XYZ file of C-alpha atoms in Angstrom:
775
model
C 127.082 8.984 -4.334
C 129.158 11.150 -6.584
C 131.808 12.481 -4.030
C 134.914 11.667 -6.032
C 137.283 8.609 -5.984
C 136.675 5.971 -3.155
C 139.438 3.344 -3.807
C 139.095 -0.001 -2.242
C 142.777 -0.750 -1.950
C 142.777 -0.249 1.904
C 140.271 -2.972 2.074
C 142.021 -5.317 -0.038
C 145.643 -4.752 1.627
C 144.393 -5.036 5.064
C 142.233 -8.213 4.550
C 144.899 -9.889 2.390
C 147.324 -9.238 5.406
C 144.850 -11.271 7.523
C 145.294 -14.321 5.060
C 142.684 -13.473 2.481
C 143.433 -13.680 -1.248
C 141.629 -10.797 -2.732
C 142.126 -8.844 -6.135
C 140.223 -6.904 -8.698
C 139.235 -8.325 -11.889
C 139.088 -5.260 -14.196
C 137.493 -7.017 -17.034
C 134.375 -7.977 -14.997
C 134.742 -5.143 -12.494
C 134.433 -7.495 -9.603
C 136.502 -8.384 -6.693
C 137.478 -12.007 -6.692
C 139.354 -14.131 -4.128
C 139.396 -17.057 -1.600
C 140.385 -17.553 1.962
C 140.975 -20.731 3.889
C 141.590 -19.183 7.354
C 142.030 -15.628 8.521
C 145.106 -15.248 10.812
C 145.690 -12.321 13.341
C 148.447 -9.794 12.274
C 149.615 -6.308 12.872
C 148.541 -3.758 10.127
C 149.031 0.078 9.816
C 146.590 1.971 7.648
C 148.297 4.475 5.285
C 145.338 6.740 5.576
C 142.610 6.846 8.053
C 139.468 5.028 6.851
C 136.282 4.438 8.817
C 134.927 1.658 6.460
C 138.292 -0.046 6.140
C 138.850 -0.020 9.942
C 135.333 -1.511 10.485
C 135.877 -4.165 7.872
C 139.237 -5.303 9.520
C 137.666 -5.445 12.886
C 134.836 -7.539 11.787
C 137.343 -9.921 9.972
C 139.635 -10.069 12.927
C 136.973 -11.281 15.457
C 136.895 -14.520 13.531
C 140.617 -14.772 12.864
C 143.030 -16.961 14.621
C 145.354 -15.144 16.913
C 145.568 -11.536 17.795
C 145.134 -8.568 15.419
C 146.452 -5.008 16.051
C 145.443 -1.994 13.782
C 147.438 1.086 13.896
C 146.223 4.416 12.624
C 142.660 3.051 12.969
C 139.571 5.385 12.571
C 138.427 6.876 15.875
C 134.835 7.764 14.769
C 131.997 6.948 17.112
C 130.637 4.638 14.258
C 133.765 2.293 14.780
C 133.217 2.549 18.622
C 129.515 1.627 18.289
C 130.410 -1.495 16.108
C 132.935 -2.653 18.574
C 130.404 -2.293 21.359
C 128.054 -4.469 19.505
C 130.658 -7.083 18.694
C 131.456 -7.234 22.381
C 127.868 -8.210 23.161
C 128.487 -11.139 20.851
C 131.509 -12.307 22.635
C 134.352 -10.507 20.850
C 137.432 -9.315 22.786
C 138.389 -6.088 21.538
C 140.303 -3.160 23.058
C 141.321 0.410 22.170
C 138.123 1.466 20.369
C 138.102 5.199 20.067
C 141.881 5.491 19.743
C 144.197 5.150 16.811
C 145.219 1.597 18.035
C 142.867 -1.279 18.192
C 143.492 -4.738 19.377
C 141.406 -7.623 18.638
C 141.945 -10.874 20.488
C 141.089 -14.346 19.365
C 137.598 -15.239 20.494
C 137.517 -17.756 23.246
C 134.203 -19.177 21.988
C 132.257 -18.717 18.633
C 130.367 -15.413 18.591
C 126.903 -15.694 19.874
C 123.750 -13.567 19.409
C 122.956 -11.208 22.335
C 120.293 -11.992 24.782
C 119.223 -8.399 25.055
C 118.095 -5.818 22.336
C 121.061 -3.777 21.300
C 120.181 0.100 21.195
C 122.208 2.001 18.713
C 123.411 5.422 19.623
C 121.990 8.476 17.719
C 123.517 9.406 14.369
C 125.928 12.244 14.915
C 125.557 13.396 11.208
C 121.798 13.302 11.457
C 122.049 15.435 14.599
C 124.461 17.821 12.909
C 122.002 18.147 10.144
C 119.293 19.463 12.446
C 121.684 21.844 14.274
C 122.937 23.364 11.040
C 119.423 23.731 9.880
C 118.551 25.590 13.076
C 121.680 27.788 12.710
C 120.918 28.532 8.914
C 117.343 29.554 9.616
C 117.912 31.306 12.955
C 115.949 28.719 15.081
C 116.043 27.060 18.439
C 116.378 23.348 18.202
C 116.798 20.476 20.932
C 118.139 17.322 19.502
C 117.544 14.395 21.849
C 119.297 10.975 21.754
C 122.719 12.030 20.769
C 125.894 11.921 22.651
C 127.425 15.473 22.367
C 131.025 14.395 22.279
C 130.339 12.330 19.156
C 130.148 15.446 17.093
C 133.803 16.409 17.802
C 134.607 19.885 16.350
C 131.097 20.396 14.982
C 129.866 22.196 18.254
C 133.068 24.472 18.273
C 132.469 25.427 14.742
C 128.578 26.386 15.515
C 129.730 28.398 18.540
C 132.349 30.178 16.518
C 129.629 31.158 14.038
C 127.698 32.753 16.876
C 125.172 30.118 17.915
C 124.577 29.177 21.512
C 125.106 25.574 22.132
C 124.297 23.881 25.409
C 124.730 20.219 26.016
C 123.380 17.405 28.402
C 124.214 13.768 28.707
C 122.277 12.773 25.611
C 121.129 15.989 23.994
C 122.133 19.240 22.324
C 120.393 22.551 22.067
C 121.227 25.130 19.568
C 119.857 28.750 19.500
C 120.719 31.381 17.154
C 120.054 34.969 18.320
C 122.093 37.193 15.995
C 123.736 37.159 12.630
C 126.082 34.277 11.690
C 129.953 34.770 11.657
C 132.303 33.478 9.121
C 134.561 30.457 9.741
C 137.482 28.853 8.129
C 137.860 25.117 8.625
C 139.077 21.910 7.110
C 137.461 18.574 7.132
C 139.322 15.879 8.868
C 138.852 12.463 10.471
C 137.265 12.384 13.920
C 137.588 14.346 16.050
C 137.955 16.781 13.388
C 135.201 18.490 11.431
C 133.402 15.604 9.466
C 133.449 15.714 5.760
C 129.738 14.552 5.819
C 128.774 17.960 7.290
C 130.718 19.995 4.881
C 127.804 20.651 2.424
C 125.442 21.564 5.393
C 128.159 24.031 6.692
C 128.474 25.606 3.273
C 124.771 26.385 3.311
C 125.195 28.092 6.811
C 128.131 30.105 5.532
C 125.975 31.661 2.722
C 124.132 33.490 5.497
C 127.193 34.725 7.392
C 128.493 38.192 6.786
C 131.978 37.923 5.089
C 134.132 35.383 3.502
C 134.094 31.798 4.874
C 136.535 29.113 3.679
C 136.242 25.259 3.798
C 139.125 23.067 2.885
C 137.881 19.425 1.933
C 140.590 16.932 2.422
C 138.731 13.643 2.706
C 136.413 13.534 -0.563
C 137.771 15.857 -3.064
C 134.814 15.456 -5.311
C 132.225 16.252 -2.563
C 131.294 19.465 -4.540
C 127.982 18.484 -6.040
C 126.003 20.987 -3.764
C 127.957 24.019 -4.940
C 126.340 24.460 -8.403
C 122.900 23.856 -6.882
C 123.383 26.482 -4.135
C 124.623 28.876 -6.749
C 121.326 28.240 -8.766
C 119.472 29.414 -5.502
C 121.636 32.553 -5.320
C 124.444 31.583 -3.050
C 127.870 33.016 -3.776
C 129.957 29.995 -3.493
C 132.889 28.660 -5.523
C 135.782 26.223 -5.650
C 139.202 27.973 -5.395
C 142.869 26.914 -5.016
C 144.344 25.804 -1.860
C 144.218 28.788 0.406
C 147.639 29.349 2.191
C 145.722 30.926 5.158
C 144.530 27.357 5.941
C 147.389 25.550 7.577
C 148.559 22.454 5.892
C 147.221 19.127 7.227
C 148.805 15.750 8.040
C 145.616 14.322 6.577
C 146.152 15.510 3.107
C 145.874 12.586 0.549
C 148.905 11.095 -1.178
C 149.252 13.820 -3.765
C 148.789 16.714 -1.395
C 145.537 17.697 -2.994
C 142.581 19.398 -1.302
C 139.578 21.126 -2.431
C 138.957 24.673 -1.098
C 135.520 26.227 -1.068
C 134.932 29.982 -0.813
C 131.637 31.456 0.264
C 130.719 34.965 0.336
C 127.737 36.118 2.495
C 125.134 36.885 3.408
C 123.357 35.809 0.238
C 119.593 35.958 -0.461
C 118.589 32.503 -1.527
C 115.523 32.114 -3.695
C 113.661 28.912 -4.287
C 114.236 26.989 -7.522
C 114.375 23.344 -8.618
C 117.605 21.772 -7.566
C 119.064 18.254 -7.973
C 120.973 16.061 -5.531
C 124.224 14.225 -6.537
C 124.810 12.590 -3.258
C 123.331 11.902 0.335
C 124.769 14.973 2.135
C 124.193 17.205 -1.001
C 120.598 16.306 -0.697
C 120.475 17.242 2.982
C 122.288 20.488 2.429
C 119.789 21.376 -0.199
C 116.727 20.553 2.042
C 118.320 23.140 4.503
C 119.028 25.675 1.710
C 115.285 25.371 0.689
C 114.281 26.165 4.168
C 116.506 29.188 4.092
C 115.388 30.376 0.623
C 112.508 32.740 -0.123
C 109.709 31.141 -2.070
C 109.293 27.557 -3.006
C 112.280 25.201 -3.541
C 111.959 21.738 -5.191
C 114.709 19.105 -4.369
C 115.001 16.216 -6.715
C 116.560 12.721 -6.591
C 115.348 11.873 -3.166
C 116.755 8.254 -3.293
C 120.132 9.811 -2.063
C 118.458 11.447 0.869
C 116.642 8.250 1.899
C 119.889 6.376 2.229
C 120.878 8.341 5.336
C 117.774 9.670 6.985
C 114.620 8.258 8.396
C 111.465 10.406 8.273
C 113.453 13.475 7.710
C 110.352 15.411 6.280
C 108.168 14.552 9.290
C 111.023 15.644 11.735
C 111.515 18.895 9.958
C 107.756 19.497 10.099
C 107.952 19.068 13.810
C 110.456 21.693 13.905
C 108.206 24.087 12.084
C 109.351 23.606 8.559
C 106.877 24.093 5.694
C 108.045 20.962 3.762
C 106.305 18.305 1.655
C 107.292 15.144 -0.153
C 105.792 15.048 -3.759
C 105.887 13.211 -7.052
C 105.308 15.050 -10.296
C 102.928 13.761 -12.813
C 103.689 14.135 -16.602
C 100.999 16.820 -16.619
C 102.974 18.799 -14.106
C 100.604 18.224 -11.199
C 102.247 17.477 -7.874
C 100.996 14.677 -5.799
C 102.159 14.994 -2.229
C 103.565 11.927 -0.467
C 103.173 10.662 3.074
C 100.985 13.830 3.646
C 99.699 14.319 7.292
C 95.972 14.379 7.547
C 95.365 15.119 11.186
C 95.713 18.922 10.752
C 93.250 18.715 7.902
C 90.537 17.335 10.159
C 88.601 19.043 13.023
C 89.534 16.074 15.276
C 93.300 16.508 14.663
C 93.915 12.917 14.832
C 95.049 10.174 12.485
C 97.903 9.262 10.248
C 99.216 10.182 6.827
C 97.866 9.785 3.298
C 100.244 7.874 1.161
C 99.416 10.276 -1.658
C 97.519 13.646 -1.495
C 96.324 15.740 -4.415
C 94.671 19.095 -4.511
C 92.650 19.745 -7.814
C 91.256 23.015 -8.927
C 89.138 21.876 -11.931
C 87.537 18.979 -13.673
C 90.492 18.469 -15.947
C 92.913 18.095 -13.066
C 90.455 15.726 -11.323
C 90.364 13.482 -14.361
C 94.145 13.482 -14.484
C 94.373 12.548 -10.811
C 91.766 9.750 -11.109
C 93.469 8.315 -14.159
C 96.763 8.284 -12.339
C 95.196 6.658 -9.277
C 93.673 4.013 -11.474
C 97.160 3.366 -13.209
C 98.577 2.950 -9.627
C 95.666 0.764 -8.397
C 95.034 3.072 -5.624
C 91.894 3.563 -3.442
C 90.604 7.020 -3.552
C 89.081 9.325 -0.881
C 87.745 12.754 -1.390
C 88.328 15.051 1.640
C 86.040 18.105 2.123
C 86.710 20.340 5.043
C 87.726 17.409 7.266
C 84.843 18.098 9.787
C 83.081 14.727 9.345
C 85.796 12.111 9.103
C 87.905 10.031 11.325
C 91.216 9.082 9.972
C 92.832 5.817 11.009
C 96.031 6.316 13.111
C 97.923 4.225 10.571
C 96.798 6.861 7.820
C 95.315 5.853 4.459
C 97.290 3.711 2.135
C 95.909 5.339 -1.042
C 95.157 8.705 -2.726
C 93.329 11.547 -0.845
C 91.867 14.098 -3.174
C 91.009 17.664 -2.151
C 88.597 19.680 -4.323
C 89.737 23.419 -4.136
C 87.240 24.740 -6.673
C 85.435 27.489 -4.936
C 83.629 28.982 -7.753
C 80.097 30.349 -7.500
C 77.901 31.353 -10.377
C 74.374 32.341 -10.961
C 72.737 29.995 -13.551
C 69.080 31.497 -13.640
C 67.184 34.101 -11.987
C 63.446 34.846 -11.508
C 61.404 37.098 -9.436
C 60.949 34.235 -6.858
C 64.148 32.305 -6.862
C 67.760 31.993 -7.967
C 69.641 28.904 -9.344
C 73.245 28.894 -8.179
C 76.067 26.459 -9.041
C 78.766 26.347 -6.353
C 82.144 24.458 -6.740
C 82.709 21.517 -4.453
C 85.695 23.198 -2.759
C 83.771 26.217 -1.658
C 83.560 26.700 2.070
C 80.057 25.902 3.311
C 79.650 28.727 5.774
C 81.144 31.336 3.216
C 78.496 30.161 0.907
C 75.768 30.719 3.464
C 77.063 33.986 4.247
C 76.971 35.022 0.467
C 73.453 33.700 0.094
C 72.186 35.639 3.088
C 73.941 38.948 1.832
C 72.318 38.429 -1.518
C 68.808 38.212 0.300
C 68.485 34.500 -0.529
C 66.759 32.066 1.967
C 67.160 28.327 2.377
C 70.596 27.932 3.956
C 70.492 30.524 6.869
C 69.788 28.010 9.615
C 72.669 26.002 8.217
C 75.236 28.593 9.242
C 78.468 27.681 11.118
C 78.543 24.283 9.848
C 82.262 23.219 8.775
C 83.216 21.646 5.778
C 82.918 22.376 2.032
C 79.842 22.477 -0.395
C 80.860 19.255 -2.025
C 80.411 17.344 1.192
C 76.976 18.810 2.015
C 74.901 16.395 -0.123
C 76.724 13.303 1.061
C 75.689 13.825 4.632
C 72.493 15.793 3.781
C 73.571 18.286 6.343
C 70.868 19.889 8.437
C 70.193 21.976 11.652
C 67.068 23.763 13.092
C 64.638 22.092 10.914
C 66.546 22.933 7.682
C 68.207 20.257 5.320
C 70.417 20.806 2.370
C 68.074 18.357 0.463
C 65.390 20.973 0.491
C 67.386 23.388 -1.706
C 69.462 20.995 -3.958
C 68.472 21.090 -7.583
C 71.203 18.768 -8.901
C 74.634 17.412 -8.132
C 77.396 17.287 -10.786
C 79.679 14.469 -10.270
C 82.632 12.756 -12.102
C 82.585 8.894 -12.289
C 85.785 7.637 -10.831
C 86.015 4.864 -13.542
C 85.245 6.509 -16.884
C 85.932 9.994 -15.594
C 82.737 11.316 -17.349
C 80.854 14.245 -15.779
C 77.274 13.270 -14.890
C 74.344 15.436 -13.453
C 72.324 13.599 -10.720
C 68.904 14.927 -9.881
C 67.835 15.369 -6.162
C 65.393 12.439 -6.743
C 68.296 10.266 -7.881
C 70.271 11.111 -4.713
C 67.617 9.571 -2.389
C 68.319 12.128 0.356
C 67.231 10.908 3.830
C 68.003 11.948 7.404
C 71.840 12.477 7.415
C 72.193 10.348 4.526
C 71.916 9.960 0.743
C 72.961 7.568 -1.958
C 76.539 9.041 -1.841
C 76.891 7.196 1.583
C 75.421 4.031 0.590
C 75.064 2.498 -3.055
C 77.369 5.358 -4.556
C 79.977 5.232 -1.734
C 83.382 5.253 -3.658
C 81.843 5.749 -7.018
C 81.530 9.448 -7.750
C 83.369 12.539 -6.930
C 81.323 15.509 -6.415
C 82.493 18.541 -8.423
C 79.652 21.095 -7.988
C 76.196 21.433 -6.404
C 73.347 23.338 -7.842
C 71.104 25.023 -5.339
C 67.765 26.682 -5.807
C 67.198 29.547 -3.329
C 64.190 31.654 -2.653
C 64.373 35.445 -2.755
C 63.516 36.937 0.698
C 59.844 38.081 0.256
C 58.527 37.871 3.873
C 60.105 36.363 6.846
C 56.824 35.930 8.989
C 56.490 32.280 8.240
C 59.640 31.648 10.058
C 58.151 32.790 13.219
C 56.011 29.702 13.318
C 59.140 27.584 13.611
C 57.684 24.886 11.272
C 57.024 22.710 14.250
C 60.858 22.283 14.962
C 61.752 22.867 18.602
C 65.342 23.529 17.700
C 64.309 26.310 15.276
C 62.033 27.841 18.059
C 65.209 28.191 20.057
C 66.616 30.428 17.477
C 63.437 32.404 16.942
C 62.883 32.777 20.800
C 66.222 34.249 21.024
C 65.446 36.675 18.305
C 62.171 37.658 19.957
C 63.899 38.084 23.432
C 66.618 40.288 21.866
C 64.081 42.285 20.066
C 65.970 42.075 16.770
C 63.173 40.900 14.458
C 63.168 38.149 11.950
C 65.537 38.551 9.026
C 67.979 36.351 7.252
C 71.010 38.157 8.822
C 69.561 38.082 12.345
C 68.501 34.411 11.980
C 72.150 33.668 10.686
C 73.723 35.613 13.683
C 71.418 33.811 16.228
C 72.331 30.445 14.772
C 76.016 31.273 14.927
C 75.586 32.385 18.552
C 73.891 29.189 19.492
C 76.346 27.022 17.777
C 79.250 28.841 19.478
C 77.734 28.408 22.776
C 77.616 24.611 22.240
C 81.213 24.637 20.922
C 79.961 23.661 17.420
C 81.995 26.298 15.744
C 85.674 25.726 15.175
C 87.632 27.918 17.523
C 91.358 27.425 18.514
C 90.665 28.798 21.935
C 87.843 26.393 22.551
C 88.903 22.983 23.252
C 85.304 21.576 22.847
C 85.331 22.463 19.282
C 87.795 19.795 18.288
C 85.084 17.371 17.318
C 82.996 16.391 14.228
C 79.938 17.967 15.727
C 77.273 15.432 16.506
C 79.126 12.091 16.668
C 75.992 10.026 16.668
C 72.675 10.289 14.848
C 69.386 10.453 16.378
C 67.872 6.954 16.136
C 64.757 6.657 13.949
C 62.663 3.587 14.993
C 59.621 1.713 13.966
C 56.712 2.020 16.283
C 57.436 -1.368 17.952
C 61.012 -0.546 18.479
C 60.070 2.690 20.016
C 57.618 0.927 22.412
C 60.507 -1.407 23.408
C 62.636 1.631 24.342
C 59.865 3.061 26.376
C 59.397 -0.345 28.331
C 63.162 -0.413 28.938
C 63.030 3.070 30.402
C 60.080 2.174 32.675
C 62.069 -0.991 33.897
C 64.932 1.278 34.837
C 62.699 3.817 36.457
C 63.319 6.587 34.023
C 60.447 8.871 33.047
C 59.910 8.071 29.472
C 57.566 11.034 28.972
C 60.718 13.322 29.222
C 62.371 11.582 26.284
C 62.570 13.901 23.169
C 60.660 12.198 20.400
C 58.720 13.204 17.250
C 57.013 11.410 14.324
C 58.894 11.315 11.074
C 58.304 9.643 7.789
C 60.620 7.293 6.188
C 60.589 4.499 3.699
C 60.789 1.104 5.674
C 63.303 -0.796 3.604
C 62.103 -4.162 5.217
C 58.634 -3.659 3.565
C 58.144 -5.142 0.094
C 55.956 -2.367 -1.004
C 58.340 0.291 0.190
C 55.622 2.459 1.661
C 56.489 5.580 3.351
C 55.393 4.947 6.905
C 55.530 6.803 10.156
C 58.650 6.277 12.427
C 59.655 7.862 15.800
C 62.900 9.853 15.903
C 64.271 10.043 19.467
C 67.260 12.016 20.961
C 70.602 10.278 20.916
C 71.846 12.934 23.443
C 69.153 12.207 25.953
C 69.791 8.390 25.680
C 73.454 8.916 26.177
C 72.988 11.169 29.359
C 70.477 8.587 30.769
C 73.011 5.753 30.284
C 75.314 7.568 32.617
C 77.496 9.722 30.354
C 77.260 13.173 31.457
C 78.704 16.099 29.594
C 82.528 16.205 30.011
C 82.616 12.414 30.589
C 86.006 10.662 30.011
C 87.379 7.298 30.756
C 91.160 6.572 31.370
C 90.893 3.552 29.140
C 90.498 5.864 26.242
C 93.162 8.493 26.594
C 92.771 11.883 25.135
C 89.058 11.864 24.357
C 85.925 12.857 26.205
C 82.387 14.063 25.698
C 82.124 17.711 25.189
C 81.453 19.687 28.305
C 78.687 21.581 26.464
C 77.083 18.954 24.207
C 77.000 15.172 24.947
C 76.654 14.285 21.264
C 79.991 15.630 20.555
C 83.158 13.513 21.100
C 86.217 15.721 21.502
C 90.004 15.014 21.342
C 92.803 16.459 23.554
C 96.026 16.830 21.830
C 97.928 17.288 25.065
C 96.488 13.963 26.428
C 97.656 11.844 23.583
C 94.356 11.590 21.614
C 94.222 9.054 18.920
C 91.592 7.727 16.340
C 91.826 4.354 18.093
C 90.837 5.922 21.551
C 88.210 7.949 19.919
C 86.503 5.090 18.081
C 87.075 2.902 21.075
C 85.271 5.486 23.202
C 82.381 5.555 20.767
C 81.957 1.836 20.867
C 82.031 1.984 24.658
C 79.150 4.591 24.690
C 77.138 2.716 22.074
C 77.571 -0.712 23.893
C 76.051 0.826 27.081
C 73.197 2.542 25.245
C 72.561 -0.726 23.464
C 72.592 -2.733 26.599
C 70.381 -0.359 28.643
C 67.882 0.697 25.977
C 68.164 -1.806 23.063
C 69.060 1.083 20.538
C 72.104 0.999 18.522
C 73.522 4.511 17.926
C 74.935 5.009 14.454
C 78.009 7.223 13.893
C 77.852 10.271 11.680
C 81.280 10.654 10.504
C 83.119 8.743 7.767
C 86.019 6.513 8.699
C 89.077 6.397 6.606
C 90.738 3.059 7.253
C 94.493 2.202 6.696
C 93.427 -0.889 4.603
C 92.465 1.759 2.015
C 88.688 1.281 2.514
C 86.385 4.140 2.971
C 83.231 3.463 4.997
C 80.464 5.553 6.266
C 79.371 5.579 10.017
C 76.208 3.642 9.105
C 78.244 0.845 7.441
C 80.537 0.655 10.523
C 77.396 0.166 12.576
C 76.091 -2.580 10.493
C 79.344 -4.448 10.791
C 79.572 -4.431 14.302
C 77.351 -6.722 16.370
C 76.332 -5.183 19.612
C 78.689 -2.215 18.910
C 81.850 -4.116 19.280
C 84.151 -6.264 17.180
C 84.265 -9.351 19.272
C 84.152 -9.360 23.071
C 81.286 -8.903 25.339
C 79.682 -6.189 27.448
C 78.836 -6.674 31.096
C 76.672 -4.171 32.902
C 77.362 -1.687 30.336
C 81.151 -2.015 30.582
C 83.449 -3.556 27.959
C 85.807 -6.500 28.559
C 87.831 -5.118 25.631
C 90.983 -3.121 25.669
C 91.257 -0.231 23.358
C 93.304 -2.213 20.722
C 90.348 -4.637 20.380
C 87.300 -2.342 20.634
C 88.001 -0.643 17.345
C 88.864 -1.653 13.768
C 91.482 1.048 13.473
C 95.222 0.452 13.621
C 97.183 2.043 16.206
C 100.690 3.702 15.559
C 102.959 5.995 17.520
C 103.452 9.479 16.553
C 106.796 11.337 16.460
C 107.389 13.247 19.551
C 110.800 14.183 19.269
C 113.823 14.274 16.886
C 114.608 10.571 16.613
C 118.073 9.711 15.463
C 118.084 6.373 13.688
C 118.926 4.519 10.500
C 117.839 5.231 6.890
C 114.376 4.789 5.464
C 113.339 2.766 2.203
C 114.406 3.978 -1.077
C 111.890 5.551 -3.325
C 111.768 6.370 -7.082
C 113.873 9.243 -8.240
C 110.627 10.842 -9.597
C 109.942 11.923 -5.896
C 110.627 15.554 -4.693
C 110.614 17.783 -1.764
C 108.665 20.956 -1.970
C 109.331 23.850 0.521
C 107.326 27.022 1.358
C 108.622 30.200 2.375
C 111.461 30.539 4.879
C 110.666 29.537 8.512
C 112.704 29.483 11.643
C 113.033 25.993 12.970
C 112.003 25.394 16.622
């Protein structure tokens, strides 16, 4: 960190006083020395130093005799170190005062028998408090001892903030405008130098002139030029006579005085960090600034903060971590995926990239190949379950929402639609243009690019019926290919994209052939589909007539009544729609199911079933032969899982109270992907035991081990519906950690004050959105 001179003379003098023989070799720029035995002594520091005090304390506990330190640092950091050493058998008195006595240990230091819990970091706590003050927020910081912050809370109150404290928490609320302050940095319990830069940012939002006298590290000014870039009126001035002299001035009597005029309108720009606290202050400045701010050199920030981005997100900040490619494209790092899915569960993606065209997609794929990353393409998040441990690869989001007419005739229209186009918006556009073929697919969440993968369908209509071609980019050679509908091998809720092409192509656009509306009479027959007749009967009863707009509206109404349309006010809509596919059975398999029903005294004639044609992969001739499709929902209900069913061993998940094919998540009840898939396994195991039918899952599962598998593949990997274990009387003997292949990780529920995270490359950045209050 570049914060000015940090001499080691106090270390050398104090340790040499204990019997060490240390000196600086200026040629090699190393400290060299030796020591036979440390011997206790009495030593007075010329200047208060936290690190030097800690070094002497640690040396003195293994020295012979007693050591007394005068003018010792009183910081909570020293107190915590002493508390830890005492658990090892050290005999120390006076921590928290200016005189510390260390007595010779009676026995060799030993490891503690219990886990040692480190108190919350006061500087990290101060960071969030100043962030709330600067943005006008309301923040509760838990896990910190209020007295550890010394004068900090007094300064915040002087600036007009309301501060309330409990035993281990601090709450700060700012209701009005900030007031100016004039302070100096000093050793504890004075205002800490480590929060000087953060106070500077706050002062840019106070009306009037604020002054900060830096007495500890005179070079702690790296943030000033960067705040100036954002529009802050902040400068270094000579020592101000209005600030009284301090006994803590350094040997030359120097100090750095920072003068801030406010309030300033900060505007987002790219800024660079020079030290740890400079980086933290620029994060807060970015939250205050209008527009987007990019903070560079995050390796400084990571030295002192663990998961700072995630914690600021919890407080309402619009903040992302990113790395910038040579092309200028930003790849977000450690990006949450839960809010991008309809289930709202799961962990983070190691990398996340939004691409708007084929050129950007090719660039992203090339970068992923260089980094040896697995790739997952995320559509609307309506048919995916993300592992609680996240995805250790690159998630790509296609945002191309183009729509263009390629050909027109009297009877039909050929339309190419970008993969990122919202599906239901495309359906709405087609209906408004008087084009038929998608009206029964209204209200299905997701994107156009995802529709061929699943071969989405509803009310007797499938997307395969209208697809002319699918344009894809090969992930390896990054060449665009056009695949015909025949090559895609569409089947019931499946295609080659879910099987042999899984993880091979990225869909960039889909070409549809839609018919012009000539006559709507043929819809009145329902094409033999009971579900379609439900739509038409509703229109008949309402007397609205059969037209593309009325059919669309009726479908939306029915889907809404089943909670199959996303709605924030409807907890049943937190699902992927149908979680299980309707089983398609050979005739012999169907007869076995009927026999099981009879044995259980269940009327098999009431089981919804219909004849479908499907190629039997087990036949050498691959003949298209008749199969029987039965209702998964009916089997689930007959297995004892009624609508709204939930089980305490799978917290936060349940069957929808409106549709037993839908599994829903409950955020307030601690839902997780682990519980969700475990619950699905539990249901499938009972259905398998009772009826001999294995239910396949519809959604794709994104695993933490960087693999992407379809629901069908998961089914084929699990014997009897479980990974290990057994099922007795339809119940599982497995707990939720064994009944699923997903990893389980805890989510952040409060502001956690702990140590620093791992370092990352300096090519990483923080990117902010518009100003937000923190709460």
